Short mmCIF file of C-alpha atoms in Angstrom, two decimals:
data_model
loop_
_atom_site.label_atom_id
_atom_site.label_comp_id
_atom_site.label_asym_id
_atom_site.label_seq_id
_atom_site.Cartn_x
_atom_site.Cartn_y
_atom_site.Cartn_z
CA UNK A 1 -3.48 12.33 -17.70
CA UNK A 2 -0.10 12.83 -16.01
CA UNK A 3 2.96 10.98 -17.26
CA UNK A 4 3.35 8.88 -14.13
CA UNK A 5 -0.27 7.85 -14.33
CA UNK A 6 0.23 6.63 -17.87
CA UNK A 7 3.30 4.73 -16.82
CA UNK A 8 1.32 2.97 -14.12
CA UNK A 9 -1.41 1.66 -16.36
CA UNK A 10 -1.45 -2.08 -16.69
CA UNK A 11 -1.34 -3.33 -20.21
CA UNK A 12 -3.51 -6.23 -21.13
CA UNK A 13 -0.53 -8.45 -21.84
CA UNK A 14 0.95 -7.67 -18.45
CA UNK A 15 -2.36 -8.30 -16.79
CA UNK A 16 -2.82 -11.72 -18.32
CA UNK A 17 0.72 -12.63 -17.34
CA UNK A 18 0.12 -11.46 -13.79
CA UNK A 19 -3.24 -13.13 -13.34
CA UNK A 20 -1.88 -16.17 -11.57
CA UNK A 21 -4.72 -16.07 -9.11
CA UNK A 22 -5.66 -18.42 -6.37
CA UNK A 23 -9.32 -19.20 -6.13
CA UNK A 24 -9.11 -22.02 -3.67
CA UNK A 25 -11.03 -25.20 -4.19
CA UNK A 26 -11.77 -24.70 -7.88
CA UNK A 27 -12.05 -28.01 -9.68
CA UNK A 28 -13.28 -27.14 -13.12
CA UNK A 29 -14.06 -24.43 -15.57
CA UNK A 30 -17.08 -22.29 -14.96
CA UNK A 31 -19.20 -20.17 -17.15
CA UNK A 32 -18.34 -16.65 -16.07
CA UNK A 33 -21.67 -14.98 -16.62
CA UNK A 34 -23.74 -17.86 -15.37
CA UNK A 35 -21.78 -18.11 -12.16
CA UNK A 36 -21.88 -14.35 -11.76
CA UNK A 37 -25.65 -14.43 -11.71
CA UNK A 38 -25.72 -17.26 -9.22
CA UNK A 39 -23.23 -15.55 -6.96
CA UNK A 40 -25.04 -12.24 -7.16
CA UNK A 41 -28.31 -13.89 -6.24
CA UNK A 42 -26.62 -15.71 -3.40
CA UNK A 43 -25.02 -12.50 -2.20
CA UNK A 44 -28.37 -11.08 -1.24
CA UNK A 45 -28.80 -14.02 1.14
CA UNK A 46 -25.19 -14.20 2.30
CA UNK A 47 -24.71 -12.50 5.67
CA UNK A 48 -21.83 -10.06 5.77
CA UNK A 49 -18.92 -11.35 7.73
CA UNK A 50 -18.94 -10.31 11.37
CA UNK A 51 -15.22 -10.44 12.03
CA UNK A 52 -14.15 -8.66 8.89
CA UNK A 53 -10.87 -6.75 8.57
CA UNK A 54 -8.95 -5.42 5.59
CA UNK A 55 -5.49 -3.94 5.26
CA UNK A 56 -4.78 -1.64 2.33
CA UNK A 57 -1.12 -1.08 1.49
CA UNK A 58 -0.63 2.19 -0.39
CA UNK A 59 2.85 2.23 -1.89
CA UNK A 60 4.29 5.60 -2.94
CA UNK A 61 6.64 4.47 -5.66
CA UNK A 62 9.89 6.34 -6.21
CA UNK A 63 10.75 7.50 -2.71
CA UNK A 64 8.34 10.01 -1.17
CA UNK A 65 9.68 13.37 0.02
CA UNK A 66 7.82 13.25 3.30
CA UNK A 67 9.91 16.19 4.53
CA UNK A 68 7.35 18.37 2.74
CA UNK A 69 4.31 16.37 3.83
CA UNK A 70 4.77 16.83 7.58
CA UNK A 71 6.32 20.25 8.12
CA UNK A 72 7.23 22.39 11.17
CA UNK A 73 5.08 25.52 11.29
CA UNK A 74 5.62 28.95 12.77
CA UNK A 75 8.44 31.39 12.31
CA UNK A 76 12.08 30.47 12.18
CA UNK A 77 12.76 32.92 14.99
CA UNK A 78 10.09 31.40 17.23
CA UNK A 79 11.18 27.79 17.09
CA UNK A 80 14.42 25.93 16.44
CA UNK A 81 12.69 23.12 14.54
CA UNK A 82 11.16 25.54 12.03
CA UNK A 83 14.53 27.28 11.79
CA UNK A 84 16.27 23.97 11.07
CA UNK A 85 13.63 23.18 8.46
CA UNK A 86 14.05 26.50 6.66
CA UNK A 87 17.83 26.36 6.81
CA UNK A 88 18.09 22.76 5.64
CA UNK A 89 15.38 22.73 2.99
CA UNK A 90 16.52 25.96 1.40
CA UNK A 91 14.63 26.59 -1.83
CA UNK A 92 12.40 23.57 -1.16
CA UNK A 93 11.04 24.99 2.11
CA UNK A 94 7.27 25.48 2.18
CA UNK A 95 5.98 28.77 3.64
CA UNK A 96 4.37 28.26 7.00
CA UNK A 97 1.31 30.27 6.03
CA UNK A 98 0.13 27.70 3.48
CA UNK A 99 0.37 24.66 5.75
CA UNK A 100 -2.69 22.99 7.25
CA UNK A 101 -2.26 23.07 11.02
CA UNK A 102 -2.40 19.84 12.98
CA UNK A 103 -3.94 19.87 16.45
CA UNK A 104 -1.33 17.85 18.27
CA UNK A 105 -2.35 16.59 21.72
CA UNK A 106 -0.44 17.78 24.75
CA UNK A 107 0.39 14.15 25.48
CA UNK A 108 2.23 13.49 22.23
CA UNK A 109 5.48 11.59 22.76
CA UNK A 110 6.98 12.05 19.33
CA UNK A 111 9.24 14.88 20.47
CA UNK A 112 10.71 13.22 23.53
CA UNK A 113 13.73 11.53 21.94
CA UNK A 114 15.18 14.31 19.79
CA UNK A 115 13.53 17.48 21.07
CA UNK A 116 13.53 17.09 24.86
CA UNK A 117 9.76 16.72 24.88
CA UNK A 118 9.13 20.18 23.46
CA UNK A 119 6.23 19.79 21.08
CA UNK A 120 6.60 21.89 17.96
CA UNK A 121 3.67 23.06 15.84
CA UNK A 122 3.32 20.96 12.71
CA UNK A 123 1.29 21.18 9.53
CA UNK A 124 0.59 19.20 6.40
CA UNK A 125 1.38 20.21 2.82
CA UNK A 126 -0.89 22.93 1.37
CA UNK A 127 -2.45 20.34 -0.97
CA UNK A 128 -3.27 17.97 1.91
CA UNK A 129 -6.19 19.82 3.46
CA UNK A 130 -8.44 16.77 3.64
CA UNK A 131 -5.70 14.67 5.21
CA UNK A 132 -5.16 17.36 7.82
CA UNK A 133 -8.89 17.36 8.53
CA UNK A 134 -8.84 13.58 8.96
CA UNK A 135 -5.90 13.97 11.34
CA UNK A 136 -7.72 16.59 13.40
CA UNK A 137 -10.83 14.37 13.45
CA UNK A 138 -8.60 11.65 14.94
CA UNK A 139 -9.05 9.41 11.90
CA UNK A 140 -5.47 9.60 10.64
CA UNK A 141 -2.09 9.26 12.33
CA UNK A 142 1.47 9.91 11.20
CA UNK A 143 4.27 7.48 11.97
CA UNK A 144 7.48 9.45 11.98
CA UNK A 145 10.88 8.46 10.62
CA UNK A 146 10.27 4.82 9.63
CA UNK A 147 12.77 2.94 7.50
CA UNK A 148 14.51 -0.30 6.73
CA UNK A 149 16.83 -1.45 9.50
CA UNK A 150 18.65 -4.72 10.08
CA UNK A 151 19.54 -3.68 13.64
CA UNK A 152 18.84 -0.51 15.64
CA UNK A 153 21.16 2.41 14.89
CA UNK A 154 20.94 4.79 17.82
CA UNK A 155 23.05 7.71 16.62
CA UNK A 156 25.04 9.25 13.79
CA UNK A 157 28.23 8.24 15.59
CA UNK A 158 27.06 4.63 15.71
CA UNK A 159 26.24 4.78 12.02
CA UNK A 160 29.65 6.22 11.18
CA UNK A 161 31.41 3.57 13.31
CA UNK A 162 30.49 0.86 10.83
CA UNK A 163 29.89 -1.57 13.69
CA UNK A 164 26.17 -1.94 13.12
CA UNK A 165 25.07 -4.14 10.18
CA UNK A 166 23.00 -2.07 7.80
CA UNK A 167 20.50 -3.07 5.13
CA UNK A 168 22.38 -3.67 1.88
CA UNK A 169 22.08 -1.23 -1.01
CA UNK A 170 20.68 1.64 0.99
CA UNK A 171 19.32 4.43 -1.22
CA UNK A 172 18.68 2.03 -4.13
CA UNK A 173 15.10 2.12 -5.40
CA UNK A 174 14.66 -1.55 -6.27
CA UNK A 175 16.42 -2.85 -3.15
CA UNK A 176 14.62 -0.55 -0.75
CA UNK A 177 11.23 -1.24 -2.31
CA UNK A 178 11.81 -4.95 -1.86
CA UNK A 179 13.12 -4.54 1.68
CA UNK A 180 10.17 -2.36 2.71
CA UNK A 181 7.76 -4.96 1.37
CA UNK A 182 9.63 -7.98 2.74
CA UNK A 183 10.60 -6.45 6.11
CA UNK A 184 13.65 -8.71 6.07
CA UNK A 185 16.29 -6.35 4.67
CA UNK A 186 19.37 -8.37 5.51
CA UNK A 187 18.41 -11.49 3.55
CA UNK A 188 17.76 -12.26 -0.09
CA UNK A 189 14.11 -11.75 -0.95
CA UNK A 190 11.85 -14.79 -0.71
CA UNK A 191 8.52 -13.35 0.40
CA UNK A 192 6.69 -10.23 1.51
CA UNK A 193 5.34 -9.63 4.99
CA UNK A 194 1.82 -9.34 3.63
CA UNK A 195 2.16 -12.69 1.89
CA UNK A 196 3.49 -14.36 5.03
CA UNK A 197 0.64 -12.89 7.07
CA UNK A 198 -1.88 -14.14 4.51
CA UNK A 199 -0.37 -17.63 4.58
CA UNK A 200 -0.78 -17.77 8.35
CA UNK A 201 -4.19 -16.14 8.66
CA UNK A 202 -6.05 -17.56 5.66
CA UNK A 203 -6.89 -20.90 7.21
CA UNK A 204 -8.09 -19.28 10.44
CA UNK A 205 -10.33 -16.67 8.90
CA UNK A 206 -11.18 -17.61 5.31
CA UNK A 207 -11.09 -21.37 4.96
CA UNK A 208 -14.32 -22.84 3.70
CA UNK A 209 -15.79 -19.54 2.56
CA UNK A 210 -13.13 -17.99 0.31
CA UNK A 211 -13.94 -17.79 -3.40
CA UNK A 212 -10.99 -15.68 -4.44
CA UNK A 213 -7.53 -14.94 -3.07
CA UNK A 214 -7.50 -12.78 0.05
CA UNK A 215 -4.50 -10.92 -1.47
CA UNK A 216 -5.65 -8.70 -4.31
CA UNK A 217 -3.41 -6.23 -6.10
CA UNK A 218 -4.62 -3.23 -8.06
CA UNK A 219 -1.10 -2.48 -9.24
CA UNK A 220 0.26 -5.70 -10.67
CA UNK A 221 2.60 -8.23 -9.14
CA UNK A 222 4.34 -6.93 -6.04
CA UNK A 223 6.77 -8.21 -3.43
CA UNK A 224 4.50 -7.36 -0.50
CA UNK A 225 1.94 -10.09 -1.24
CA UNK A 226 4.34 -12.90 -2.13
CA UNK A 227 3.87 -15.75 0.32
CA UNK A 228 6.02 -18.71 1.24
CA UNK A 229 3.67 -21.60 1.86
CA UNK A 230 1.62 -21.36 -1.31
CA UNK A 231 -1.57 -21.02 0.71
CA UNK A 232 -2.45 -17.67 -0.82
CA UNK A 233 -1.32 -16.37 -4.20
CA UNK A 234 -1.76 -12.73 -5.04
CA UNK A 235 -4.42 -11.97 -7.61
CA UNK A 236 -4.11 -8.95 -9.89
CA UNK A 237 -6.98 -6.97 -11.29
CA UNK A 238 -7.12 -3.43 -12.63
CA UNK A 239 -9.19 -0.44 -11.61
CA UNK A 240 -12.09 -1.61 -13.77
CA UNK A 241 -12.09 -5.11 -12.32
CA UNK A 242 -10.90 -8.24 -14.04
CA UNK A 243 -9.88 -8.26 -17.69
CA UNK A 244 -11.76 -10.95 -19.64
CA UNK A 245 -10.22 -12.86 -22.50
CA UNK A 246 -10.05 -10.76 -25.63
CA UNK A 247 -11.98 -11.50 -28.80
CA UNK A 248 -15.27 -12.42 -27.18
CA UNK A 249 -16.89 -8.99 -26.83
CA UNK A 250 -17.72 -7.06 -23.69
CA UNK A 251 -18.53 -9.52 -20.89
CA UNK A 252 -18.35 -12.33 -23.48
CA UNK A 253 -21.45 -10.97 -25.21
CA UNK A 254 -20.26 -12.31 -28.58
CA UNK A 255 -19.72 -15.79 -27.19
CA UNK A 256 -22.38 -16.41 -24.55
CA UNK A 257 -26.14 -16.15 -24.44
CA UNK A 258 -27.92 -14.40 -21.60
CA UNK A 259 -28.50 -17.74 -19.86
CA UNK A 260 -24.79 -18.54 -19.97
CA UNK A 261 -24.88 -21.08 -22.79
CA UNK A 262 -22.54 -20.82 -25.73
CA UNK A 263 -23.73 -18.89 -28.74
CA UNK A 264 -23.48 -20.51 -32.18
CA UNK A 265 -21.27 -17.68 -33.36
CA UNK A 266 -17.58 -18.04 -34.29
CA UNK A 267 -16.73 -16.43 -30.96
CA UNK A 268 -19.05 -18.78 -29.07
CA UNK A 269 -17.65 -21.85 -30.78
CA UNK A 270 -14.12 -20.65 -30.19
CA UNK A 271 -14.74 -20.08 -26.46
CA UNK A 272 -16.37 -23.50 -26.10
CA UNK A 273 -13.46 -25.18 -27.84
CA UNK A 274 -10.97 -23.35 -25.64
CA UNK A 275 -12.79 -24.29 -22.46
CA UNK A 276 -13.15 -27.90 -23.58
CA UNK A 277 -9.40 -28.03 -23.97
CA UNK A 278 -9.00 -26.55 -20.51
CA UNK A 279 -11.04 -29.42 -19.08
CA UNK A 280 -8.50 -31.95 -20.27
CA UNK A 281 -5.86 -33.40 -18.01
CA UNK A 282 -2.33 -32.93 -19.27
CA UNK A 283 0.59 -35.21 -18.68
CA UNK A 284 3.06 -32.39 -19.01
CA UNK A 285 3.38 -30.57 -15.69
CA UNK A 286 3.79 -27.17 -17.31
CA UNK A 287 0.68 -27.67 -19.45
CA UNK A 288 -1.28 -28.89 -16.44
CA UNK A 289 -0.23 -25.91 -14.32
CA UNK A 290 -1.09 -23.51 -17.15
CA UNK A 291 -4.55 -25.06 -17.32
CA UNK A 292 -5.00 -24.69 -13.58
CA UNK A 293 -4.06 -21.01 -13.78
CA UNK A 294 -6.60 -20.41 -16.54
CA UNK A 295 -9.29 -22.26 -14.60
CA UNK A 296 -8.62 -20.24 -11.48
CA UNK A 297 -8.56 -17.01 -13.44
CA UNK A 298 -11.98 -17.72 -14.99
CA UNK A 299 -13.46 -18.63 -11.62
CA UNK A 300 -12.00 -15.58 -9.91
CA UNK A 301 -13.23 -13.43 -12.78
CA UNK A 302 -16.75 -14.55 -12.01
CA UNK A 303 -16.44 -13.98 -8.28
CA UNK A 304 -14.96 -10.51 -8.63
CA UNK A 305 -17.61 -9.58 -11.18
CA UNK A 306 -20.32 -10.76 -8.82
CA UNK A 307 -18.79 -8.76 -5.96
CA UNK A 308 -18.81 -5.61 -8.08
CA UNK A 309 -22.42 -6.28 -9.02
CA UNK A 310 -23.29 -6.74 -5.35
CA UNK A 311 -21.49 -3.49 -4.49
CA UNK A 312 -23.79 -1.66 -6.87
CA UNK A 313 -26.70 -2.62 -4.62
CA UNK A 314 -25.04 -1.24 -1.48
CA UNK A 315 -26.78 2.10 -1.77
CA UNK A 316 -23.47 3.94 -2.08
CA UNK A 317 -22.82 5.91 -5.29
CA UNK A 318 -19.14 5.13 -5.86
CA UNK A 319 -18.82 7.47 -8.84
CA UNK A 320 -20.19 10.35 -6.81
CA UNK A 321 -17.95 9.52 -3.86
CA UNK A 322 -14.88 9.61 -6.11
CA UNK A 323 -16.00 12.51 -8.32
CA UNK A 324 -13.01 14.54 -7.12
CA UNK A 325 -10.60 11.62 -7.42
CA UNK A 326 -10.83 10.36 -10.99
CA UNK A 327 -7.12 9.62 -11.05
CA UNK A 328 -5.05 6.49 -11.28
CA UNK A 329 -4.92 6.18 -7.48
CA UNK A 330 -8.51 7.25 -7.00
CA UNK A 331 -9.69 4.61 -9.45
CA UNK A 332 -7.69 1.91 -7.67
CA UNK A 333 -9.15 2.85 -4.31
CA UNK A 334 -12.65 3.00 -5.79
CA UNK A 335 -12.31 -0.56 -7.00
CA UNK A 336 -11.00 -1.65 -3.59
CA UNK A 337 -14.01 0.00 -1.97
CA UNK A 338 -16.31 -1.93 -4.32
CA UNK A 339 -14.63 -5.22 -3.47
CA UNK A 340 -14.99 -4.44 0.23
CA UNK A 341 -18.65 -3.63 -0.33
CA UNK A 342 -19.04 -6.98 -2.13
CA UNK A 343 -17.05 -8.93 0.43
CA UNK A 344 -19.99 -11.21 1.16
CA UNK A 345 -19.61 -12.68 -2.33
CA UNK A 346 -15.85 -13.09 -2.10
CA UNK A 347 -16.22 -14.87 1.23
CA UNK A 348 -13.08 -13.64 2.95
CA UNK A 349 -13.06 -12.43 6.55
CA UNK A 350 -9.58 -11.04 5.97
CA UNK A 351 -8.60 -9.16 2.83
CA UNK A 352 -5.24 -7.70 1.90
CA UNK A 353 -5.11 -5.08 -0.84
CA UNK A 354 -2.16 -3.45 -2.61
CA UNK A 355 -2.33 -0.25 -4.61
CA UNK A 356 0.31 2.13 -5.83
CA UNK A 357 0.97 5.63 -7.09
CA UNK A 358 4.20 6.43 -8.95
CA UNK A 359 6.15 9.56 -9.74
CA UNK A 360 7.80 10.24 -6.37
CA UNK A 361 11.36 10.07 -7.73
CA UNK A 362 11.48 13.87 -7.64
CA UNK A 363 15.04 14.76 -8.52
CA UNK A 364 13.79 17.85 -10.36
CA UNK A 365 10.95 20.37 -10.07
CA UNK A 366 9.98 18.90 -6.72
CA UNK A 367 7.79 21.74 -5.53
CA UNK A 368 5.44 21.48 -8.52
CA UNK A 369 5.45 17.72 -9.09
CA UNK A 370 5.24 16.85 -5.41
CA UNK A 371 2.32 19.22 -5.03
CA UNK A 372 0.43 17.42 -7.81
CA UNK A 373 1.12 14.04 -6.20
CA UNK A 374 0.02 15.20 -2.77
CA UNK A 375 -3.18 16.57 -4.29
CA UNK A 376 -3.90 13.20 -5.89
CA UNK A 377 -3.09 11.43 -2.64
CA UNK A 378 -5.26 13.82 -0.64
CA UNK A 379 -8.28 13.64 -2.93
CA UNK A 380 -8.08 9.86 -3.34
CA UNK A 381 -7.76 9.07 0.36
CA UNK A 382 -10.49 11.55 1.25
CA UNK A 383 -12.85 9.84 -1.21
CA UNK A 384 -11.85 6.39 0.02
CA UNK A 385 -12.39 7.35 3.64
CA UNK A 386 -15.77 8.88 2.91
CA UNK A 387 -16.84 5.79 0.97
CA UNK A 388 -15.77 3.37 3.69
CA UNK A 389 -17.74 5.38 6.22
CA UNK A 390 -20.80 5.37 3.96
CA UNK A 391 -20.47 1.59 3.63
CA UNK A 392 -20.29 1.21 7.40
CA UNK A 393 -16.88 -0.48 7.34
CA UNK A 394 -14.70 2.41 8.48
CA UNK A 395 -13.74 0.55 11.67
CA UNK A 396 -12.88 -2.59 9.70
CA UNK A 397 -10.34 -1.20 7.23
CA UNK A 398 -6.89 0.24 7.89
CA UNK A 399 -5.00 1.96 5.08
CA UNK A 400 -1.28 2.54 5.49
CA UNK A 401 1.43 4.09 3.35
CA UNK A 402 4.90 2.87 2.48
CA UNK A 403 7.59 4.07 0.11
CA UNK A 404 11.11 3.24 -1.03
CA UNK A 405 12.59 5.86 1.27
CA UNK A 406 12.47 9.56 2.09
CA UNK A 407 14.32 12.17 0.02
CA UNK A 408 17.39 14.12 1.04
CA UNK A 409 16.47 17.06 3.24
CA UNK A 410 18.73 19.45 1.37
CA UNK A 411 17.93 20.44 -2.22
CA UNK A 412 20.08 19.54 -5.20
CA UNK A 413 19.74 22.88 -6.97
CA UNK A 414 19.54 26.51 -5.93
CA UNK A 415 16.81 27.30 -8.45
CA UNK A 416 13.40 26.66 -6.83
CA UNK A 417 11.88 25.99 -10.27
CA UNK A 418 14.37 23.21 -10.98
CA UNK A 419 15.41 21.90 -7.57
CA UNK A 420 14.60 18.42 -6.39
CA UNK A 421 15.85 16.03 -3.75
CA UNK A 422 17.70 12.74 -3.88
CA UNK A 423 17.47 9.29 -2.35
CA UNK A 424 17.47 9.19 1.44
CA UNK A 425 16.31 6.84 4.22
CA UNK A 426 13.91 7.34 7.18
CA UNK A 427 10.50 8.69 6.18
CA UNK A 428 7.08 9.57 7.56
CA UNK A 429 4.12 7.25 6.88
CA UNK A 430 0.40 7.79 7.30
CA UNK A 431 -2.22 5.39 8.64
CA UNK A 432 -5.97 5.95 8.54
CA UNK A 433 -9.11 4.11 9.52
CA UNK A 434 -11.69 3.85 12.29
CA UNK A 435 -9.44 1.63 14.39
CA UNK A 436 -6.53 4.08 14.18
CA UNK A 437 -5.77 6.22 17.22
CA UNK A 438 -5.60 9.25 15.00
CA UNK A 439 -4.73 12.84 15.69
CA UNK A 440 -1.20 12.15 16.86
CA UNK A 441 2.33 11.62 15.57
CA UNK A 442 3.86 8.30 16.60
CA UNK A 443 7.44 7.11 16.57
CA UNK A 444 10.01 9.86 17.01
CA UNK A 445 10.13 13.08 15.04
CA UNK A 446 13.71 13.44 13.79
CA UNK A 447 16.13 16.21 14.48
CA UNK A 448 16.29 18.30 11.31
CA UNK A 449 19.90 19.27 11.84
CA UNK A 450 22.16 18.09 9.04
CA UNK A 451 25.74 16.95 8.81
CA UNK A 452 27.83 17.02 11.97
CA UNK A 453 25.65 19.50 13.83
CA UNK A 454 24.95 18.55 17.44
CA UNK A 455 21.95 16.22 17.66
CA UNK A 456 22.03 15.34 13.98
CA UNK A 457 20.86 11.89 12.89
CA UNK A 458 21.90 12.58 9.31
CA UNK A 459 23.49 9.50 7.74
CA UNK A 460 24.56 11.36 4.64
CA UNK A 461 27.75 13.10 3.77
CA UNK A 462 28.03 16.73 2.69
CA UNK A 463 24.93 17.83 4.61
CA UNK A 464 22.34 15.86 2.65
CA UNK A 465 19.83 15.06 5.40
CA UNK A 466 19.34 11.32 5.18
CA UNK A 467 17.58 10.58 8.47
CA UNK A 468 18.62 7.40 10.27
CA UNK A 469 15.30 5.67 10.97
CA UNK A 470 14.22 5.46 14.60
CA UNK A 471 11.38 3.03 13.85
CA UNK A 472 12.04 -0.07 11.77
CA UNK A 473 9.68 -1.32 9.09
CA UNK A 474 9.33 -4.45 11.25
CA UNK A 475 8.00 -2.45 14.20
CA UNK A 476 5.64 -0.36 12.10
CA UNK A 477 4.30 -3.32 10.12
CA UNK A 478 3.93 -5.62 13.11
CA UNK A 479 1.41 -3.23 14.69
CA UNK A 480 -0.64 -3.49 11.50
CA UNK A 481 -0.32 -7.27 11.39
CA UNK A 482 -1.32 -7.62 15.05
CA UNK A 483 -4.49 -5.63 14.41
CA UNK A 484 -5.13 -7.83 11.35
CA UNK A 485 -5.24 -10.91 13.59
CA UNK A 486 -1.66 -12.16 13.85
CA UNK A 487 -0.82 -13.78 17.18
CA UNK A 488 2.49 -13.36 18.99
CA UNK A 489 3.75 -16.58 17.42
CA UNK A 490 2.56 -15.41 14.01
CA UNK A 491 4.44 -12.14 14.43
CA UNK A 492 7.68 -13.99 15.08
CA UNK A 493 7.22 -15.88 11.82
CA UNK A 494 6.15 -12.86 9.80
CA UNK A 495 8.85 -10.55 11.18
CA UNK A 496 11.88 -12.72 12.05
CA UNK A 497 14.00 -9.66 12.91
CA UNK A 498 11.42 -7.98 15.14
CA UNK A 499 13.01 -9.13 18.38
CA UNK A 500 16.09 -7.04 17.57
CA UNK A 501 14.09 -3.86 18.18
CA UNK A 502 12.07 -2.34 21.01
CA UNK A 503 8.76 -4.08 21.50
CA UNK A 504 6.32 -2.10 19.31
CA UNK A 505 3.79 -1.96 22.14
CA UNK A 506 6.34 -0.58 24.62
CA UNK A 507 6.26 3.09 25.56
CA UNK A 508 9.79 3.56 24.24
CA UNK A 509 8.70 2.58 20.74
CA UNK A 510 5.70 4.95 20.86
CA UNK A 511 3.78 2.96 18.24
CA UNK A 512 0.40 2.42 19.86
CA UNK A 513 -1.42 3.81 16.84
CA UNK A 514 -3.81 0.83 16.68
#
């Protein structure tokens, strides 16, 4: 297991702390196993939702060097973009021969703003063969040069003028992670755009049927799913599902009989006593709220367990589908696929998932470590895509990437074995799913000229290659939210700064990827 994978593992103590779930309408404690059986039986008779959609946010923690994900191909002598790539990347440049070619359409607009409409050949990282295949099958799209913006910044000169308000603490991990997930970079954090969308859409799509929060995280508490109205609270599980209370055996086998009644064992008596206490009403508000959290957690535990059980009857072999993706990310996506398969039990017509892979803070040994990360990303997303198609929900699920920021285009060392890249700004994102207009690059591919060179959109000093974003997080995310069901009025509430930028559905924005 790689170091970053170990660092990402949720510890039981963290999990319990984070399990402030929202299973709406719960009024009392339930017996987990007994309810699981009832829900599983009911699932067979519960019609799958007809208007089902899920968004899966894949966060690449640490600042992804997307400069080496989407790469100009060809020879430096044959094209200026490849020449700029080779010159700027230096020892971090990937040989053109190893890249997976992308079949860009003749109608692509991504090169109009910075390259006079001249489409350059592009390829994906050598470890991203499956992602390139998905792109060429029109199942995956790339959104170019997205980043946090408080207002549009049209040029390097405008950036240098200091007249345009910028997001605070640019190039800071924690600040940029929060700003990406909130999409309101110029204000103190109060909520994430996913949480605000869930607050607005829950009552329209899930009310009356929801048995567990529509916002489920496979990577602990995150800013993205924090809401404002308290309608939906994010619910954390791990890649094996929920974590039951400790000390009662696997699936409470030491405490509960097969019919769900309490066993007359010390563990059974202890669980009964604990749940009796949880039935009491407490005068102290903190005690009462703690009880409510425990009650919700037990109820959600049952619902999630029943959904996983229902997924096992879907006819899809999840272990076989993910046989080449037994990694931290692969396991998260496998669990998400199971929850989607068992959506009839959970009762949500809209689901919002969050997962995460760490290790992208590649200040050193970028070529090797980034290659490992891209391989994990490639294998995991390929398995996830294949599983969703096998489940028949490929058109109902959109997976999108986000990250703190891109890395500097220029390396920080002349030794290719040691060199890495530093914190930058605008980055490429990927989006995949049946609803995605794949096989194209959207947004605007940046000029790869650094420093003061003509046409440069480099915001860094000393030729670092920090691309000024041409697409704001607001624009990118609003396209996703609109597909998810947000109305025009909803979008104004979810993305209060959106009106500062080009309309995402306008031709100038070039963001019609859904």
